[in-house]
PDB file of C-alpha atoms in Angstrom:
ATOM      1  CA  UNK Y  11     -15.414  -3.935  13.745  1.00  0.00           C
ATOM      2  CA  UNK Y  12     -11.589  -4.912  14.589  1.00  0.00           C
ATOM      3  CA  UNK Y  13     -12.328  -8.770  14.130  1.00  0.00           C
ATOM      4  CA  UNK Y  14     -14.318  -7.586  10.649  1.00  0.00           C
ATOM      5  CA  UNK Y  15     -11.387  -5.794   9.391  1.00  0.00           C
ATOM      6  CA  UNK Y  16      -8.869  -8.808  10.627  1.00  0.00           C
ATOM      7  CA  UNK Y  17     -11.123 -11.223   8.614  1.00  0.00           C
ATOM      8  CA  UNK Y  18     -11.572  -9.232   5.662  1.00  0.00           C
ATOM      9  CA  UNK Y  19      -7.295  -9.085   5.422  1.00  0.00           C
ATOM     10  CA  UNK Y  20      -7.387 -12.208   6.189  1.00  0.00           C
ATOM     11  CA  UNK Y  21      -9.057 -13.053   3.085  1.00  0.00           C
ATOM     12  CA  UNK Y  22      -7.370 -10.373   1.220  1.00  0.00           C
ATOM     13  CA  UNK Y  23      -4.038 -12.182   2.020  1.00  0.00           C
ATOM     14  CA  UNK Y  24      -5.803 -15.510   0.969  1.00  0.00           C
ATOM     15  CA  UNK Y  25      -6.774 -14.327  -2.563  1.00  0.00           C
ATOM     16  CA  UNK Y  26      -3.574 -12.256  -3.000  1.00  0.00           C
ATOM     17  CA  UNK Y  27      -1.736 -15.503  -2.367  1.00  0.00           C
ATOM     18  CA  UNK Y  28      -2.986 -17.364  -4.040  1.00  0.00           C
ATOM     19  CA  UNK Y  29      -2.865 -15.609  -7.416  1.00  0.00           C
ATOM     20  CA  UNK Y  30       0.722 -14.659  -7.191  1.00  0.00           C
ATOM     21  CA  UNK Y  31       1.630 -18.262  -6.143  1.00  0.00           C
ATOM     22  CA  UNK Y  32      -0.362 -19.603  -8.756  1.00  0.00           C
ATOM     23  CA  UNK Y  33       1.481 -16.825 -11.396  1.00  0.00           C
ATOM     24  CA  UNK Y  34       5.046 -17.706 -10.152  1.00  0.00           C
ATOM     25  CA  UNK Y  35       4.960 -21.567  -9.858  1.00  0.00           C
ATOM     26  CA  UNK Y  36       3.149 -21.322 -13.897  1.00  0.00           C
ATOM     27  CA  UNK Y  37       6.144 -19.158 -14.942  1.00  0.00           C
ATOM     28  CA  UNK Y  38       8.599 -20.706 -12.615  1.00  0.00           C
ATOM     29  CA  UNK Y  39       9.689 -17.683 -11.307  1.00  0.00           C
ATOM     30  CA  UNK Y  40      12.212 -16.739  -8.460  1.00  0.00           C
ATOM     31  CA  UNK Y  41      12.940 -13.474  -6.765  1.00  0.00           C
ATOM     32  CA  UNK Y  42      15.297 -10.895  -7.901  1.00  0.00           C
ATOM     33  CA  UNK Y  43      18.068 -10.300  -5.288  1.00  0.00           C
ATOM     34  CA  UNK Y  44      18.155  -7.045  -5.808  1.00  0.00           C
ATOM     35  CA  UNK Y  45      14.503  -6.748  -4.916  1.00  0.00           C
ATOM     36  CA  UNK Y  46      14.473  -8.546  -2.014  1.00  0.00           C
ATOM     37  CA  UNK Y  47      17.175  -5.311  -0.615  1.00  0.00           C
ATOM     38  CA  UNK Y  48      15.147  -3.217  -2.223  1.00  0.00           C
ATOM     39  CA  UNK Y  49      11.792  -4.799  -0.612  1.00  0.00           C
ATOM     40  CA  UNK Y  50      13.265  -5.165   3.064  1.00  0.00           C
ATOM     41  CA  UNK Y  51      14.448  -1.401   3.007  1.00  0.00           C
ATOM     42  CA  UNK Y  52      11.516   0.586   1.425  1.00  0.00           C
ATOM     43  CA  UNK Y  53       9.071  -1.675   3.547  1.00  0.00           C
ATOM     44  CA  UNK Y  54      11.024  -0.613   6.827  1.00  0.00           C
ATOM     45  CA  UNK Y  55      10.586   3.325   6.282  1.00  0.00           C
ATOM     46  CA  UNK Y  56       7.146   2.720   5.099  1.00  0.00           C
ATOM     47  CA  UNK Y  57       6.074   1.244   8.233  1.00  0.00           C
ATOM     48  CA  UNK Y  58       7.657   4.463  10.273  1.00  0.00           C
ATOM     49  CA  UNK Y  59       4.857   6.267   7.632  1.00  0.00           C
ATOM     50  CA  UNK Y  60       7.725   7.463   5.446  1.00  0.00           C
ATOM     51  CA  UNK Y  61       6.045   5.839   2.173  1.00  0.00           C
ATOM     52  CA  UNK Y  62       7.518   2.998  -0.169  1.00  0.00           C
ATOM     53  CA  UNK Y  63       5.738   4.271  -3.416  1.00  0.00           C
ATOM     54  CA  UNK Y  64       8.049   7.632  -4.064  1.00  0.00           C
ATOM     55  CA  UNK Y  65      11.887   5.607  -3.346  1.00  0.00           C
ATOM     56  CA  UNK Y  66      10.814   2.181  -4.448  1.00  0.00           C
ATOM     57  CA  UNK Y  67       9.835   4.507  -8.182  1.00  0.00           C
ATOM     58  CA  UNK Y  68      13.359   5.765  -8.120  1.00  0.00           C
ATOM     59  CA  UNK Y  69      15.473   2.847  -7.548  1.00  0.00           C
ATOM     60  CA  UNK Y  70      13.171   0.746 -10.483  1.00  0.00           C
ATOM     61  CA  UNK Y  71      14.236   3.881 -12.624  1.00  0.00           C
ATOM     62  CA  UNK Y  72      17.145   4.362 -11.931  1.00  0.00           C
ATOM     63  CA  UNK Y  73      18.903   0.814 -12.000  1.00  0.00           C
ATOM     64  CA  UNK Y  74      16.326   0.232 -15.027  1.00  0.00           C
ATOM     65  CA  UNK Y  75      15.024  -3.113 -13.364  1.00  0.00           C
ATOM     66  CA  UNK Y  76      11.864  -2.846 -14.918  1.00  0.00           C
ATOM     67  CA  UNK Y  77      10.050  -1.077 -17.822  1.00  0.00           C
ATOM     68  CA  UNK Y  78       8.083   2.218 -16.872  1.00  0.00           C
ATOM     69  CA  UNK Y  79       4.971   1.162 -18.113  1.00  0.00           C
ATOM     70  CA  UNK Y  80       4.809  -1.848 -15.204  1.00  0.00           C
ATOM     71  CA  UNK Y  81       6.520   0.255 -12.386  1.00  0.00           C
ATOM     72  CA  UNK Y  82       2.984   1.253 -11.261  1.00  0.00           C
ATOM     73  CA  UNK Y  83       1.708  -2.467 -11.485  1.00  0.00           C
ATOM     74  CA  UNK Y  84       4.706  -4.251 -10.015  1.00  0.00           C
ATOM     75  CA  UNK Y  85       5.316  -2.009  -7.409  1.00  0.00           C
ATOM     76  CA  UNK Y  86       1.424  -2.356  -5.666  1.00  0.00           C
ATOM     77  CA  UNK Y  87       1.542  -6.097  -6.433  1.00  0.00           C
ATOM     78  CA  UNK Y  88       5.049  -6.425  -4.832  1.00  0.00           C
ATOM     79  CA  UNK Y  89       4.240  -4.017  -1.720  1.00  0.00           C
ATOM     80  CA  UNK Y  90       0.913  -5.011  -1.278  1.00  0.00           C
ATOM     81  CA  UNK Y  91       2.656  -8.498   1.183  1.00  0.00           C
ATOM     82  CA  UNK Y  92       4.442  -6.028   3.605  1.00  0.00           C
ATOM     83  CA  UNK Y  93       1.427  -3.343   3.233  1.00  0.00           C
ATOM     84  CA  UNK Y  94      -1.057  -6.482   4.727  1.00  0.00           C
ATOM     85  CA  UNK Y  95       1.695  -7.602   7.170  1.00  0.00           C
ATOM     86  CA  UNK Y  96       1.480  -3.975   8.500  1.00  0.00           C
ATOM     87  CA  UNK Y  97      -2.318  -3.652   8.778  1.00  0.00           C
ATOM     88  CA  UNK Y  98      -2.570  -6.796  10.594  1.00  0.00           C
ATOM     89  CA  UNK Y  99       0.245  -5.978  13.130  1.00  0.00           C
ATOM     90  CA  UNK Y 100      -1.026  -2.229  13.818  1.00  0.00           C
ATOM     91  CA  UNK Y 101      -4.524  -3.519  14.184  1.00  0.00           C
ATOM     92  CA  UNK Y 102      -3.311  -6.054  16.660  1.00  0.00           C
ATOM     93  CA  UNK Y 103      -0.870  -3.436  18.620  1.00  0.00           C
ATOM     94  CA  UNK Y 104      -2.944  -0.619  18.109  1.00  0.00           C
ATOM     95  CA  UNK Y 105      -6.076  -1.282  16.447  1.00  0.00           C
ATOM     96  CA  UNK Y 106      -8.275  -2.242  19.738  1.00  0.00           C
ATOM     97  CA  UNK Y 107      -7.120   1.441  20.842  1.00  0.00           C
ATOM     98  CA  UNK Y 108      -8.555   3.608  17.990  1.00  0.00           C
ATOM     99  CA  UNK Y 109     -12.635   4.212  17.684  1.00  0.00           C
ATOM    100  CA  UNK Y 110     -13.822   1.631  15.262  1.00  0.00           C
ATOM    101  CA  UNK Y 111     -15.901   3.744  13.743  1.00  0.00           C
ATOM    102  CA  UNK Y 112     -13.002   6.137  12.499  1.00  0.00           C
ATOM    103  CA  UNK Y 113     -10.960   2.526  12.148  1.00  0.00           C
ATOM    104  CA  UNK Y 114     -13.344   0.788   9.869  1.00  0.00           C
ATOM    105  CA  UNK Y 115     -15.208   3.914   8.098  1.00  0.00           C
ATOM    106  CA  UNK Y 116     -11.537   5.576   6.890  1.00  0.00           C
ATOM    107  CA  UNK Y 117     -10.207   1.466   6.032  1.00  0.00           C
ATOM    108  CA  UNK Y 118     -13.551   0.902   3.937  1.00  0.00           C
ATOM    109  CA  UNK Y 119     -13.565   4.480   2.376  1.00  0.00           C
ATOM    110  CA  UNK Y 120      -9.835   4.190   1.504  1.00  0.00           C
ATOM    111  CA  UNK Y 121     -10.735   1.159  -0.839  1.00  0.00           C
ATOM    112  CA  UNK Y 122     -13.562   2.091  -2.589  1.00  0.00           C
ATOM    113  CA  UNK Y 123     -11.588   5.444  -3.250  1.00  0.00           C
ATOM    114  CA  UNK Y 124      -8.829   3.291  -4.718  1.00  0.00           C
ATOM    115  CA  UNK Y 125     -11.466   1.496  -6.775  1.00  0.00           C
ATOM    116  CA  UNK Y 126     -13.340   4.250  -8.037  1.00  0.00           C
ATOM    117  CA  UNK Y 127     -10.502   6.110  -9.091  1.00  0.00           C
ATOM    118  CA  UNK Y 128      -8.987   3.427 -11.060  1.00  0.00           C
ATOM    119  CA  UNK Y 129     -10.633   4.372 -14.675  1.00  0.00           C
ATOM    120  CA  UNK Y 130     -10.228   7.797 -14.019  1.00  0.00           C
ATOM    121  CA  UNK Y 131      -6.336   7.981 -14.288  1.00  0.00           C
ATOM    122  CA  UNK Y 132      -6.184   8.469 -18.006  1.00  0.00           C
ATOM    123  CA  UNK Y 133      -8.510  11.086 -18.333  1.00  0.00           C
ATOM    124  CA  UNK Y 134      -6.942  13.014 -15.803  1.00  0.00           C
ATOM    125  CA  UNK Y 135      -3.456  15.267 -16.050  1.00  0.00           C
ATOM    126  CA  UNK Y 136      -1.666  12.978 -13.272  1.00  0.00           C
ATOM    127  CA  UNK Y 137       1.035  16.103 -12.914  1.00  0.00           C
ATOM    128  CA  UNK Y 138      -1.930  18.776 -11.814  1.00  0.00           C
ATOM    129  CA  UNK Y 139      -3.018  16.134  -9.081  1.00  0.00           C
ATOM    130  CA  UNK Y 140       0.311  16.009  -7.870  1.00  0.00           C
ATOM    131  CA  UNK Y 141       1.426  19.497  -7.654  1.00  0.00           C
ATOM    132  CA  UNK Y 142      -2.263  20.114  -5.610  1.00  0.00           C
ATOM    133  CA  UNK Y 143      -1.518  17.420  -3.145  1.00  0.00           C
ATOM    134  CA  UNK Y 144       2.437  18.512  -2.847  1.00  0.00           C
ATOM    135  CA  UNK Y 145       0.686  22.164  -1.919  1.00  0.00           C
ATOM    136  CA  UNK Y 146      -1.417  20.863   0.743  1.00  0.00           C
ATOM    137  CA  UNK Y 147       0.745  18.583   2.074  1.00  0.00           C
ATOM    138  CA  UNK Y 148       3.355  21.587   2.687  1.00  0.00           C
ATOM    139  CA  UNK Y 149       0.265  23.671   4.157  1.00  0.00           C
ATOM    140  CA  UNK Y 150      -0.397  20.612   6.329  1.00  0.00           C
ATOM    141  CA  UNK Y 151       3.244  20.705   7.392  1.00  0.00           C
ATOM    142  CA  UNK Y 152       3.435  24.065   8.052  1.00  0.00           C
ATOM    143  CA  UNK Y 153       0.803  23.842  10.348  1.00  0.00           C
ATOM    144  CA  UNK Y 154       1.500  20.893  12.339  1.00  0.00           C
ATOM    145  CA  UNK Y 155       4.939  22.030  12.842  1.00  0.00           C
ATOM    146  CA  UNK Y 156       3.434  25.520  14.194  1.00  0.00           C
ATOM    147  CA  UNK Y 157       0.696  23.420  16.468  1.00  0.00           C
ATOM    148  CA  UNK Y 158       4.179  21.450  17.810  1.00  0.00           C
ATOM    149  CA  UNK Y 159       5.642  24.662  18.867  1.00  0.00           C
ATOM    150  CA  UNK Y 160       2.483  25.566  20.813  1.00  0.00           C
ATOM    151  CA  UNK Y 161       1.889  28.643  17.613  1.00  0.00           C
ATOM    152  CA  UNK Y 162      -1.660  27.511  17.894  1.00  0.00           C
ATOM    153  CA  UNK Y 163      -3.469  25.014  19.692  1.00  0.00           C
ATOM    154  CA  UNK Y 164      -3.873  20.874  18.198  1.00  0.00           C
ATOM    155  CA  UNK Y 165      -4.464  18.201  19.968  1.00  0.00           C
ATOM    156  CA  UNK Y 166      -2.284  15.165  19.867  1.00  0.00           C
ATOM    157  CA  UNK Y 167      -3.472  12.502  22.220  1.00  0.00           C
ATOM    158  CA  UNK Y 168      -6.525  11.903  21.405  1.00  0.00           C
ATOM    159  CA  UNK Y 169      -8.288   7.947  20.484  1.00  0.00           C
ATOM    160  CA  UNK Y 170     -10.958   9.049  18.470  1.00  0.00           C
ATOM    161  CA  UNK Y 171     -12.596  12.083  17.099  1.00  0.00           C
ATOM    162  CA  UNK Y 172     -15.944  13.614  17.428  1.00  0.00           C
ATOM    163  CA  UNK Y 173     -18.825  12.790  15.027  1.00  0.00           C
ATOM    164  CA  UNK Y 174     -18.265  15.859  12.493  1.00  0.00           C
ATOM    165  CA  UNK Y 175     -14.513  14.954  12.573  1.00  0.00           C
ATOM    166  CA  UNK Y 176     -14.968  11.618  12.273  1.00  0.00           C
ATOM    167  CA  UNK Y 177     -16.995  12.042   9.189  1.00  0.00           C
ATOM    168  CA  UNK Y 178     -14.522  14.656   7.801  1.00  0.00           C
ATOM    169  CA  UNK Y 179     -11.925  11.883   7.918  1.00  0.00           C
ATOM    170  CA  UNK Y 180     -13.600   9.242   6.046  1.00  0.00           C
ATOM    171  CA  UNK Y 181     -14.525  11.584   3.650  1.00  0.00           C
ATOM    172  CA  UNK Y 182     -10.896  11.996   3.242  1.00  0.00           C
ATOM    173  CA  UNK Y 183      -9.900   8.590   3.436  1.00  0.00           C
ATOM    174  CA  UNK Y 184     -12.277   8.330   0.092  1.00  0.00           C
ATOM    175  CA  UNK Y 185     -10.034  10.996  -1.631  1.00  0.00           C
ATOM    176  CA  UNK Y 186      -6.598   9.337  -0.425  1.00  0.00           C
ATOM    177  CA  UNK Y 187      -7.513   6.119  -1.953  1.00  0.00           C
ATOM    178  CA  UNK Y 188      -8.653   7.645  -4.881  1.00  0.00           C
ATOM    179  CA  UNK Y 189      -5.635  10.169  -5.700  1.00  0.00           C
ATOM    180  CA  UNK Y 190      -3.382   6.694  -4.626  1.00  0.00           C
ATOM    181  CA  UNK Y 191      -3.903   5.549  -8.360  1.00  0.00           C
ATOM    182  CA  UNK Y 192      -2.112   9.008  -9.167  1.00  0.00           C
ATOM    183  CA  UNK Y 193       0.899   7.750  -7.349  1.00  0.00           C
ATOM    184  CA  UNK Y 194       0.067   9.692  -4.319  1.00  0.00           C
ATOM    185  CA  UNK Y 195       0.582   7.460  -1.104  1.00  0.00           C
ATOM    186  CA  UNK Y 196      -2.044   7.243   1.286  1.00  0.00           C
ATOM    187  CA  UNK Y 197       0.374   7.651   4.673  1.00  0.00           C
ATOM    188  CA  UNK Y 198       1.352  11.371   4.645  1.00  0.00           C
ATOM    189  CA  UNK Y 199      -1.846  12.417   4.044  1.00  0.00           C
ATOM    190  CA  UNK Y 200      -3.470  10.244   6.476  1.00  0.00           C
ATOM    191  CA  UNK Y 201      -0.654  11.419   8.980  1.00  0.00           C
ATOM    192  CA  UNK Y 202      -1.156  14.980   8.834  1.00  0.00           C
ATOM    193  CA  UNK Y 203      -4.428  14.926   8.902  1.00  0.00           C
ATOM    194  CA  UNK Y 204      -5.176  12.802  11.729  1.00  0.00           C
ATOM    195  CA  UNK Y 205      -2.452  14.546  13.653  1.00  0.00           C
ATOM    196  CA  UNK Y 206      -3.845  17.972  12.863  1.00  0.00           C
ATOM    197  CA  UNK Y 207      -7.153  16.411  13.998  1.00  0.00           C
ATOM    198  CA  UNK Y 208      -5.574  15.975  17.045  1.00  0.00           C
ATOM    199  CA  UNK Y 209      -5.256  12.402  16.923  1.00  0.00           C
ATOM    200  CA  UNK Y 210      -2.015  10.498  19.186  1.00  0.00           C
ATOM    201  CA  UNK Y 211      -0.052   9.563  15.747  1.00  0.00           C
ATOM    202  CA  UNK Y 212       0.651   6.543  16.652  1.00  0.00           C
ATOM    203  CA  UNK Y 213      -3.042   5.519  16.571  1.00  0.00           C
ATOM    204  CA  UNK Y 214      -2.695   6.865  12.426  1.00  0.00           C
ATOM    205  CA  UNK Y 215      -0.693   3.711  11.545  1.00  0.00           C
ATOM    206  CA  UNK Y 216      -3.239   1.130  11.919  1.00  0.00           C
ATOM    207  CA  UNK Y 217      -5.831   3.330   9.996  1.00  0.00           C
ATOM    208  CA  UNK Y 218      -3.951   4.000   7.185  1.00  0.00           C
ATOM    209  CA  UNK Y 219      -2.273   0.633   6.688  1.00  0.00           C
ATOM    210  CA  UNK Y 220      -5.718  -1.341   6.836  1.00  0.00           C
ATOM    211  CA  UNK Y 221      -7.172   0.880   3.985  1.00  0.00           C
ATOM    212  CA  UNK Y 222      -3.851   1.063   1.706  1.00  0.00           C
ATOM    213  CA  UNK Y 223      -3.785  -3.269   2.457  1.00  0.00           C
ATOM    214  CA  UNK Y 224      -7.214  -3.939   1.505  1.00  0.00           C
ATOM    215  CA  UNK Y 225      -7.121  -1.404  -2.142  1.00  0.00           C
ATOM    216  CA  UNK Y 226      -3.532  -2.895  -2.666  1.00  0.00           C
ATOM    217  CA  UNK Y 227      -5.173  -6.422  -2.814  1.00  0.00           C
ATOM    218  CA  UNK Y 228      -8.223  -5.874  -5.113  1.00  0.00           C
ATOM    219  CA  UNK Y 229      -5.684  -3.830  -7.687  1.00  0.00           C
ATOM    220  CA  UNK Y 230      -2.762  -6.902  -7.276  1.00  0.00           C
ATOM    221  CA  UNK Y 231      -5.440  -9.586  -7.965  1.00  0.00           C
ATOM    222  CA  UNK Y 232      -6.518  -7.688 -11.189  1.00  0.00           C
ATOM    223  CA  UNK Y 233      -2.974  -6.944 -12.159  1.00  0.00           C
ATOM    224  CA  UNK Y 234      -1.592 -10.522 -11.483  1.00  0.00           C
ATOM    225  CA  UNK Y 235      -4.328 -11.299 -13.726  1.00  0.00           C
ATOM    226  CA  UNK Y 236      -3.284  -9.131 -16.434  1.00  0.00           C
ATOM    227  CA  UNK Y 237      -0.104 -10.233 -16.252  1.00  0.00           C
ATOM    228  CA  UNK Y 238       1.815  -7.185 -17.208  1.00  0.00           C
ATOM    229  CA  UNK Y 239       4.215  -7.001 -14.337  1.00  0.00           C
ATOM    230  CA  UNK Y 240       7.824  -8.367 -13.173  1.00  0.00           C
ATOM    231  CA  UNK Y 241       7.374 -10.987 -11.178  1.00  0.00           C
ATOM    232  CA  UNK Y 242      10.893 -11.309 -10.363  1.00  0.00           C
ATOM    233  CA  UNK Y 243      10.813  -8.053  -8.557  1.00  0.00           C
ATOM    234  CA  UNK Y 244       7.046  -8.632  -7.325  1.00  0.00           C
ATOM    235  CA  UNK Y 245       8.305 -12.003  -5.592  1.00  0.00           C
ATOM    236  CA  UNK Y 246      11.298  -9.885  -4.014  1.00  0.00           C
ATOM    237  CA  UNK Y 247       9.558  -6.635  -2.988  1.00  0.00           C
ATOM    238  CA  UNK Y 248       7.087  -9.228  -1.245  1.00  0.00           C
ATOM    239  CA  UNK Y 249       9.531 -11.749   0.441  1.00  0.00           C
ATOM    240  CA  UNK Y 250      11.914  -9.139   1.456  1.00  0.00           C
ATOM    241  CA  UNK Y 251       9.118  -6.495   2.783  1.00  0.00           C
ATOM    242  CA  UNK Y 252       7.559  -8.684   5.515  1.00  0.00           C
ATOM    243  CA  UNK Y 253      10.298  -9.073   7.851  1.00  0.00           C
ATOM    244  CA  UNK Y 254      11.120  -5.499   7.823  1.00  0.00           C
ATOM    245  CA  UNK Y 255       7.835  -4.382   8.505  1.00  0.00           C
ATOM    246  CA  UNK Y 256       7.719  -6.800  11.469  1.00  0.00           C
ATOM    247  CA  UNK Y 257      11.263  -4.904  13.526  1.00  0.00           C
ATOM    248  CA  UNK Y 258       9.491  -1.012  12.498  1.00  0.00           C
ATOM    249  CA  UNK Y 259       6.355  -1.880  14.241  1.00  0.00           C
ATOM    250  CA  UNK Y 260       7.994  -2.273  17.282  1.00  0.00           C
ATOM    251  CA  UNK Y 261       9.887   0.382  16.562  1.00  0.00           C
ATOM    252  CA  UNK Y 262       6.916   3.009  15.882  1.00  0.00           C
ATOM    253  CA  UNK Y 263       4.810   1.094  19.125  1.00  0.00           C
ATOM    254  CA  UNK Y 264       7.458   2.182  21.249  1.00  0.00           C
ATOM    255  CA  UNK Y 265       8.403   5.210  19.745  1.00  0.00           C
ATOM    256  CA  UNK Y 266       7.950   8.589  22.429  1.00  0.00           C
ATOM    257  CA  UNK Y 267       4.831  10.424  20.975  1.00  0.00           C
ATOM    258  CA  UNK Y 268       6.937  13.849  21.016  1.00  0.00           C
ATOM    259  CA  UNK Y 269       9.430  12.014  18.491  1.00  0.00           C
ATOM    260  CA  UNK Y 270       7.050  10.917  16.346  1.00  0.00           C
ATOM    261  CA  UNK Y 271       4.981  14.200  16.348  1.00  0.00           C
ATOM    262  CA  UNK Y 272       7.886  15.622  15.040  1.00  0.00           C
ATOM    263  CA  UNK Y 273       8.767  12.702  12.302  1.00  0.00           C
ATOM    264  CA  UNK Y 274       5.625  13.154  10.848  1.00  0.00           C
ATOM    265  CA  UNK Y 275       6.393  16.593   9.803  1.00  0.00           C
ATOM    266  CA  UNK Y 276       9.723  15.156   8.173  1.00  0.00           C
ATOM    267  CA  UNK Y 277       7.439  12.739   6.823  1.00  0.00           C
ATOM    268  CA  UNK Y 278       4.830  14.926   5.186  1.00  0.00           C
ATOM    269  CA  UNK Y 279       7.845  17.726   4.007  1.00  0.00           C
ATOM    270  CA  UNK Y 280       9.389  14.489   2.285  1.00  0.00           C
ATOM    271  CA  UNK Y 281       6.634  13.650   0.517  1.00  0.00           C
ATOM    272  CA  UNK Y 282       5.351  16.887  -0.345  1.00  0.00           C
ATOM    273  CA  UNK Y 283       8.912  17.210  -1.944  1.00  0.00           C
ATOM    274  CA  UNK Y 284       8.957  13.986  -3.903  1.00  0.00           C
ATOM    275  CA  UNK Y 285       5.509  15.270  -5.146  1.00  0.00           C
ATOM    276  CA  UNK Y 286       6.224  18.291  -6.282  1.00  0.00           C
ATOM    277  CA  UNK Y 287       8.884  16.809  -8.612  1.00  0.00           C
ATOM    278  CA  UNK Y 288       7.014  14.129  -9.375  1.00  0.00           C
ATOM    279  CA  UNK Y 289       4.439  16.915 -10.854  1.00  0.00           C
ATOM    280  CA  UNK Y 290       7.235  19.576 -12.779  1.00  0.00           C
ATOM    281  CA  UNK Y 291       8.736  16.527 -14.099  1.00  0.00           C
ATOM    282  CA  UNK Y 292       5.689  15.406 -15.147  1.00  0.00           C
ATOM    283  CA  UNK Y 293       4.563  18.469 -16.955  1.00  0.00           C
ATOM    284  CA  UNK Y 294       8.254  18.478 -18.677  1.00  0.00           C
ATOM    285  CA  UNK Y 295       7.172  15.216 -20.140  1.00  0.00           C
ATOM    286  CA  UNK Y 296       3.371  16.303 -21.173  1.00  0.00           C
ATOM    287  CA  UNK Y 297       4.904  19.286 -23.000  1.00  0.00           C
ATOM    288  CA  UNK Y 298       7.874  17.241 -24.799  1.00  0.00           C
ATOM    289  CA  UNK Y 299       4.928  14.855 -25.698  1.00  0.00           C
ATOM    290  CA  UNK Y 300       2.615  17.508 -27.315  1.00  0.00           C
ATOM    291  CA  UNK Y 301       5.802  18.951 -28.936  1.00  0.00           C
ATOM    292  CA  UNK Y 302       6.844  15.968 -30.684  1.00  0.00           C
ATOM    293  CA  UNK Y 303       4.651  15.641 -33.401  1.00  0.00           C
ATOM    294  CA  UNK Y 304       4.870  19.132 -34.321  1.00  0.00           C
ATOM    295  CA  UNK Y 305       8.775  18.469 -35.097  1.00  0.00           C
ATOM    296  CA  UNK Y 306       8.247  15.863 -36.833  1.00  0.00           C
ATOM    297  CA  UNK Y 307       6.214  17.197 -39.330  1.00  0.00           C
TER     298      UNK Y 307
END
C-alpha cells in the first residue's frame, strides 16, 4: 500500500506540473519575491504540523498581495508543491512504520472528503463550521495535555491502531478533508486525534501529509484550469516551499517524542485560536452583509 500511495503522488506531482508549467510559460510568468519568503517560511512550520493555511491567509491580507476572492485558490495551488514534497518524504522516513491500512484508508478518505465537500461550501455558513471545529480542537487540547500529565491514561507509542480505531480514523480523515474546503487544515485535527488515539506522533505526519497532497492536487489542477489565481505568488509559494519542507523533516524525524507530544498541544491551541477568529470575524462580516441592503434602502 506504501508503493501505491508513492505512485499515486507520483502522478499527482506529474499532472500538477504539468498544468502549472504549462499556465506560467503561456503567461510568462515569474515568481513573486515576496512569495518565495513567504513560501519557504509557512512551508517550514507546516511540516512541524503547525499549518500553512491560517498565516499564509494573513500575510496575503495583510500586505494585500492578492485579491480575497483568489486567496483560497492561490494558496492550495501554491502549497500544494511543498504539501507533495512532504508526503513523499514522511512516507519514505516514516511511512514503512505506520499500518498501511490506517496509512492508505485515512490518505484515500482525506481526498474524497476534500472532493465531496467542494460544492457544498456555498450552501454552508463557513463561520458555524469554524467555530465547531475551534471547540473541539480546544476539547482535544485539553485532553491531550491532561493524558501528558498522566490526568488520565493515552497511549503515545503506538504504530497502528486496532480495527474499531482504525475505522474511527478514516472516518475522520473523510470529515478533515471535507471541512478543509472551509479553510480548516487537515494537520491539527489529524494530530490530536491520532495522538489521543494513542498513536507515536511522529507516525501522524506521513498520514496527514499524503491525504492533504493528493486533495491539494485534484483542487490545483481544476483551479489552474480556471485560471482565477496569482500565479506570481503560486510560482513562489511553490519554489520557495520545497526546500523548507526538506530541513523540518529532519527536524520532526529526529525530534524526542516527549517534545513533540507536547508541540502538538501548542499546535492544536494555535489553531483552535486562529479558528475561532476566523469564525467571529466571519459572522461580523455575514451580519454587515445582511445589514447592508437594509441601509441602503
Amino acid at each position: 500500500m506504501l508503493i501505491a500511495l508513492l505512485i499515486a503522488l507520483s502522478l499527482a506531482i506529474l499532472v500538477y506540473t504539468i498544468a502549472l508549467a504549462r499556465a506560467a510559460i503561456a503567461r510568462r510568468i515569474r515568481p513573486s519575491v515576496e512569495a518565495l519568503g513567504l513560501g519557504a517560511v509557512v512551508s517550514f512550520f507546516d511540516t512541524l504540523g503547525i499549518g500553512s493555511f491560517a498565516p499564509t491567509t494573513a500575510w496575503l491580507k495583510f500586505r494585500r498581495l492578492v485579491p480575497d476572492r483568489l486567496i483560497p485558490p492561490t494558496m492550495v495551488v501554491g502549497l500544494t508543491a511543498p504539501a507533495i514534497a512532504q508526503s513523499i518524504i514522511f512516507l519514505i522516513l516514516l511511512g514503512v512504520i505506520v499500518d498501511p491500512l490506517l496509512l492508505f484508508g485515512s490518505a484515500i478518505a482525506t481526498l474524497f472528503g476534500g472532493l465531496v465537500g467542494a460544492p457544498l461550501v456555498a450552501k454552508a455558513r463557513v463561520w458555524i463550521v469554524q467555530l465547531i471545529v475551534a471547540i473541539a480542537l480546544a476539547l482535544a487540547a485539553t485532553a491531550y495535555a491532561m493524558a501528558n500529565l498522566g490526568l488520565f491514561p493515552a497511549g503515545g507509542n503506538a504504530t497502528g491502531l486496532p480495527f474499531g480505531l482504525t475505522i474511527a480514523a478514516i472516518a475522520a480523515s473523510f470529515g478533515f478533508g471535507l471541512l478543509a474546503n472551509f479553510g480548516v487544515g487537515n494537520y491539527a485535527p489529524m494530530l490530536a486525534m491520532l495522538s489521543l488515539m494513542g498513536m507515536d506522533p511522529r507516525l501522524s505526519f506521513p498520514i496527514m501529509a499524503a491525504g492533504g497532497s493528493l486533495m491539494g492536487a485534484g483542487a490545483s489542477a481544476r483551479h489552474i484550469a480556471i485560471g482565477e489565481i496569482d500565479l506570481r505568488v503560486v510560482l513562489g509559494l511553490a519554489i520557495g516551499g520545497i526546500p523548507a519542507v526538506l530541513v523540518a523533516a529532519f527536524i520532526v524525524k529526529s525530534m524526542p517524542v516527549e517534545l513533540l507530544r507536547w508541540l502538538v498541544i501548542a499546535v492544536v491551541v494555535y489553531a483552535s485560536a486562529i479558528m475561532f477568529r476566523a469564525a467571529v470575524l466571519g459572522r461580523r462580516d455575514n451580519n454587515i452583509q445582511a445589514a447592508a441592503p437594509a441601509v441602503a434602502v
